[in-house]
Short mmCIF file of C-alpha atoms (C1' of nucleotides) in Angstrom, two decimals:
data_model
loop_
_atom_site.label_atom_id
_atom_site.label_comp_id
_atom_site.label_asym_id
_atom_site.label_seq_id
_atom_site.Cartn_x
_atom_site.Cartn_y
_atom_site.Cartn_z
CA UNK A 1 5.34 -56.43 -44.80
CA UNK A 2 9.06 -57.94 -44.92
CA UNK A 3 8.79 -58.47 -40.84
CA UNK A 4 5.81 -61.09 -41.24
CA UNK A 5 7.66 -62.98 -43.84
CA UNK A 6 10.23 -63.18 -41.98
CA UNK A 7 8.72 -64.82 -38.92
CA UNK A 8 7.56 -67.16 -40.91
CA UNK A 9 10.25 -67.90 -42.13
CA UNK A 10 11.70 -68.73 -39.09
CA UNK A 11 12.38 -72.63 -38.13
CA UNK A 12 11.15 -72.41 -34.96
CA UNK A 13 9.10 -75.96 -34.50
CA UNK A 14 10.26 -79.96 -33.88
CA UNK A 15 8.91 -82.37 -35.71
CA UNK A 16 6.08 -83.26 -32.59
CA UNK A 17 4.88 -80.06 -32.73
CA UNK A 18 4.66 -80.53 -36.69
CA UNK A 19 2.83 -83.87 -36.14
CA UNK A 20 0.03 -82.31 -33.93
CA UNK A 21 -0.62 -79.04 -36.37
CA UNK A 22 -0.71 -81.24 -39.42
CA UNK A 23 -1.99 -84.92 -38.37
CA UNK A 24 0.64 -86.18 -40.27
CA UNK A 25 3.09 -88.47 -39.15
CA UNK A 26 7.34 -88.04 -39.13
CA UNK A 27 7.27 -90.54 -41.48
CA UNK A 28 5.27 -88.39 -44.06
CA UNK A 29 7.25 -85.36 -42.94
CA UNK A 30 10.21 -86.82 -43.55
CA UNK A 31 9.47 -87.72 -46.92
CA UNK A 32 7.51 -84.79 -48.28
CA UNK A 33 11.21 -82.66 -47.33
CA UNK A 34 12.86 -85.91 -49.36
CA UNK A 35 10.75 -85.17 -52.22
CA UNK A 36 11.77 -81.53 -51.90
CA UNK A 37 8.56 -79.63 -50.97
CA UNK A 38 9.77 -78.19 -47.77
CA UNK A 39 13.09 -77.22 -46.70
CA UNK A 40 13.32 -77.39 -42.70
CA UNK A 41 16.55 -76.07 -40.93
CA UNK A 42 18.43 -78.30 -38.60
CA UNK A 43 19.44 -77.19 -35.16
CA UNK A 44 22.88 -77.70 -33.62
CA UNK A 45 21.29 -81.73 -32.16
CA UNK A 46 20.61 -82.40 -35.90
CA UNK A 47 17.06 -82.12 -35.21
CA UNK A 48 14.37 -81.08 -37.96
CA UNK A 49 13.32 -76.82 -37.28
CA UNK A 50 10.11 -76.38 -38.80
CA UNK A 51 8.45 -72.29 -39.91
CA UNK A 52 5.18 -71.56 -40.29
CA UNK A 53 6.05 -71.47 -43.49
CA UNK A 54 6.86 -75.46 -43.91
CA UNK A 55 3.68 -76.09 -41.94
CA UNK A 56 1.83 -74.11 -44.66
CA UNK A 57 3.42 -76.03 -47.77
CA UNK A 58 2.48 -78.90 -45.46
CA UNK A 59 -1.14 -78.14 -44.79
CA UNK A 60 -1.05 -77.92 -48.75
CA UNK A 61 0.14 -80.92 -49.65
CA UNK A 62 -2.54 -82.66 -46.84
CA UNK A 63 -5.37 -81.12 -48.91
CA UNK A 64 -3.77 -81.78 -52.63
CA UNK A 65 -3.58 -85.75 -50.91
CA UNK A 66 -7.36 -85.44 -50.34
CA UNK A 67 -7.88 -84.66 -53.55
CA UNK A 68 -6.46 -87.25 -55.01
CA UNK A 69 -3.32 -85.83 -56.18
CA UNK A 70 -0.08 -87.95 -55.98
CA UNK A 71 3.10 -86.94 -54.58
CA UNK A 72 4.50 -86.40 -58.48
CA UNK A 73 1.72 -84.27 -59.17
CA UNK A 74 2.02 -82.28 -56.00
CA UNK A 75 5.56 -81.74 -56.90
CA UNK A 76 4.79 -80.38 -60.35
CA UNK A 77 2.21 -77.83 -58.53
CA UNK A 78 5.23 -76.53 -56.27
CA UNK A 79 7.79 -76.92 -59.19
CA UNK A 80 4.97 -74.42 -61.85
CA UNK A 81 4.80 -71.77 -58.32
CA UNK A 82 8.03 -71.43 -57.64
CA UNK A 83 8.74 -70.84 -61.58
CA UNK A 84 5.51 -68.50 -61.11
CA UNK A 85 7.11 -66.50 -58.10
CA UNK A 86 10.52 -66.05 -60.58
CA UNK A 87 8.28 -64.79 -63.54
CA UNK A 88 7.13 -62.60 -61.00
CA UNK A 89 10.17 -60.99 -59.92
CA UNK A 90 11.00 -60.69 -63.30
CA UNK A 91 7.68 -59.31 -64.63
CA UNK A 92 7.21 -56.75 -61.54
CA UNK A 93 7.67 -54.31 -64.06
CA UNK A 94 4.81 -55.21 -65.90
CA UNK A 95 1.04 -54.73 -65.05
CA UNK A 96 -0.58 -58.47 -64.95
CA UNK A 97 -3.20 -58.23 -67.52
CA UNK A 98 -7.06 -59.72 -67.48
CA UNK A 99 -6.01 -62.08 -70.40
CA UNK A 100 -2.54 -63.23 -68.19
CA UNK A 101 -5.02 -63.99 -65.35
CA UNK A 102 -7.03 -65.94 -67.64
CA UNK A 103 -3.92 -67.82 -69.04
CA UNK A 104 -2.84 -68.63 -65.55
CA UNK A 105 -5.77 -70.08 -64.57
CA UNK A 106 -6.74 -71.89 -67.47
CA UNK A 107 -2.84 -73.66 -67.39
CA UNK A 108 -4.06 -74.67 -63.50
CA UNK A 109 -6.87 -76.17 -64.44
CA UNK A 110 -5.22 -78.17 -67.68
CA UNK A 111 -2.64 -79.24 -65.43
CA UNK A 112 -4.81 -80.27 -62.44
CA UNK A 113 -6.88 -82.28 -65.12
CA UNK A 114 -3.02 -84.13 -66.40
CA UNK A 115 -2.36 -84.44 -62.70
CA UNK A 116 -4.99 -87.01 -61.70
CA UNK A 117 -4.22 -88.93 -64.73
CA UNK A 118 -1.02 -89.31 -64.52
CA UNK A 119 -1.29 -92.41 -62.15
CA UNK A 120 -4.56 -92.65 -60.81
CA UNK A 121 -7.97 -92.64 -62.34
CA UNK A 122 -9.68 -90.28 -59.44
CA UNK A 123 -12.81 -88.51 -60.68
CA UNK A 124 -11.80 -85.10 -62.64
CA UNK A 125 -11.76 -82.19 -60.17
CA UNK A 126 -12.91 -78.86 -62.28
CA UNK A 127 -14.93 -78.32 -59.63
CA UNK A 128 -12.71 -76.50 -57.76
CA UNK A 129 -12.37 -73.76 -59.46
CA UNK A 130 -14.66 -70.86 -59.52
CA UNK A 131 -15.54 -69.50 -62.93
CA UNK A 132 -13.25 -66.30 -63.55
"C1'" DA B 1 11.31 -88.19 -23.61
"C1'" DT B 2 12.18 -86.90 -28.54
"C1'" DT B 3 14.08 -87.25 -33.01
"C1'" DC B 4 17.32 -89.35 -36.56
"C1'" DT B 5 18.75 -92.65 -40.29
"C1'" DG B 6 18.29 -96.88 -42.48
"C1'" DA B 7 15.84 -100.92 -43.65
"C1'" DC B 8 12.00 -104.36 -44.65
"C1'" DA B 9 9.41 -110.25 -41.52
"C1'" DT C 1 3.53 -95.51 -45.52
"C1'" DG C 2 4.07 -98.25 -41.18
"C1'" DT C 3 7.33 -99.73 -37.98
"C1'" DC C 4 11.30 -101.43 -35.65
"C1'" DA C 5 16.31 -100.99 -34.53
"C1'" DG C 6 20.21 -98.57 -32.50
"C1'" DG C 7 22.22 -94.30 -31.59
"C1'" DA C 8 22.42 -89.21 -30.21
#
DNA sequence: ATTCTGACA
DNA sequence: TGTCAGGA
């Protein structure tokens, strides 16, 4: 399982190929790695590598968009995982219990709801969630 | 041909 | 976010 993630992990794609997976322009590329949500390599031209994981993050952040969810709020989603993923490490130790899995997703959904308030007035989005 | 950075009539 | 410039 540490061979897959490390494929995609590999920068492997330019920018074009980026563009046609994604629909997203350079311009919004650019600017989503600005904002810190993706970290691409650079080859030895200077030019942007992209990994399967980066188009991932991207595909994300295309959907959070849709949903109304401004680039301030997606960072805030990416800012709570990647704390998540270092609880994680830390709390490998420790069986995740039903009422952790509860807490998780009830802080998602609280922060979701903050999220589309915090600059736009975009209908609430509870929805999305499926009842635990 | 492709991508990069900087800038804004 | 679009788009154009000027360079690599």
């Amino acid at each position: 399982m540490k061979e897959k993630e490390l494929r995609r992990s590999m920068a492997v794609f330019p920018i074009g190929t980026v563009m046609k997976l994604t629909d997203l322009t350079a311009r919004q590329i650019r600017y989503y790695e600005a904002q810190g949500l993706i970290q691409p390599q650079r080859n030895e031209g200077n030019r942007r590598m992209y990994s399967l994981n980066d188009i991932d993050v991207l595909l994300d952040i295309k959907d959070y968009l849709a949903e109304g969810i401004n680039m301030a709020g997606i960072k805030h989603i990416y800012d709570m995982k990647q704390r998540e993923k270092q609880k994680k490490q830390a709390d490998l130790k420790r069986p995740v219990t039903d009422a952790d899995v509860r807490r998780i997703f009830h802080d998602e959904l609280l922060q979701q709801g903050r999220l589309q308030n915090e600059q736009h007035d975009a209908a609430p989005l509870f929805h999305k969630h499926k009842p635990l």
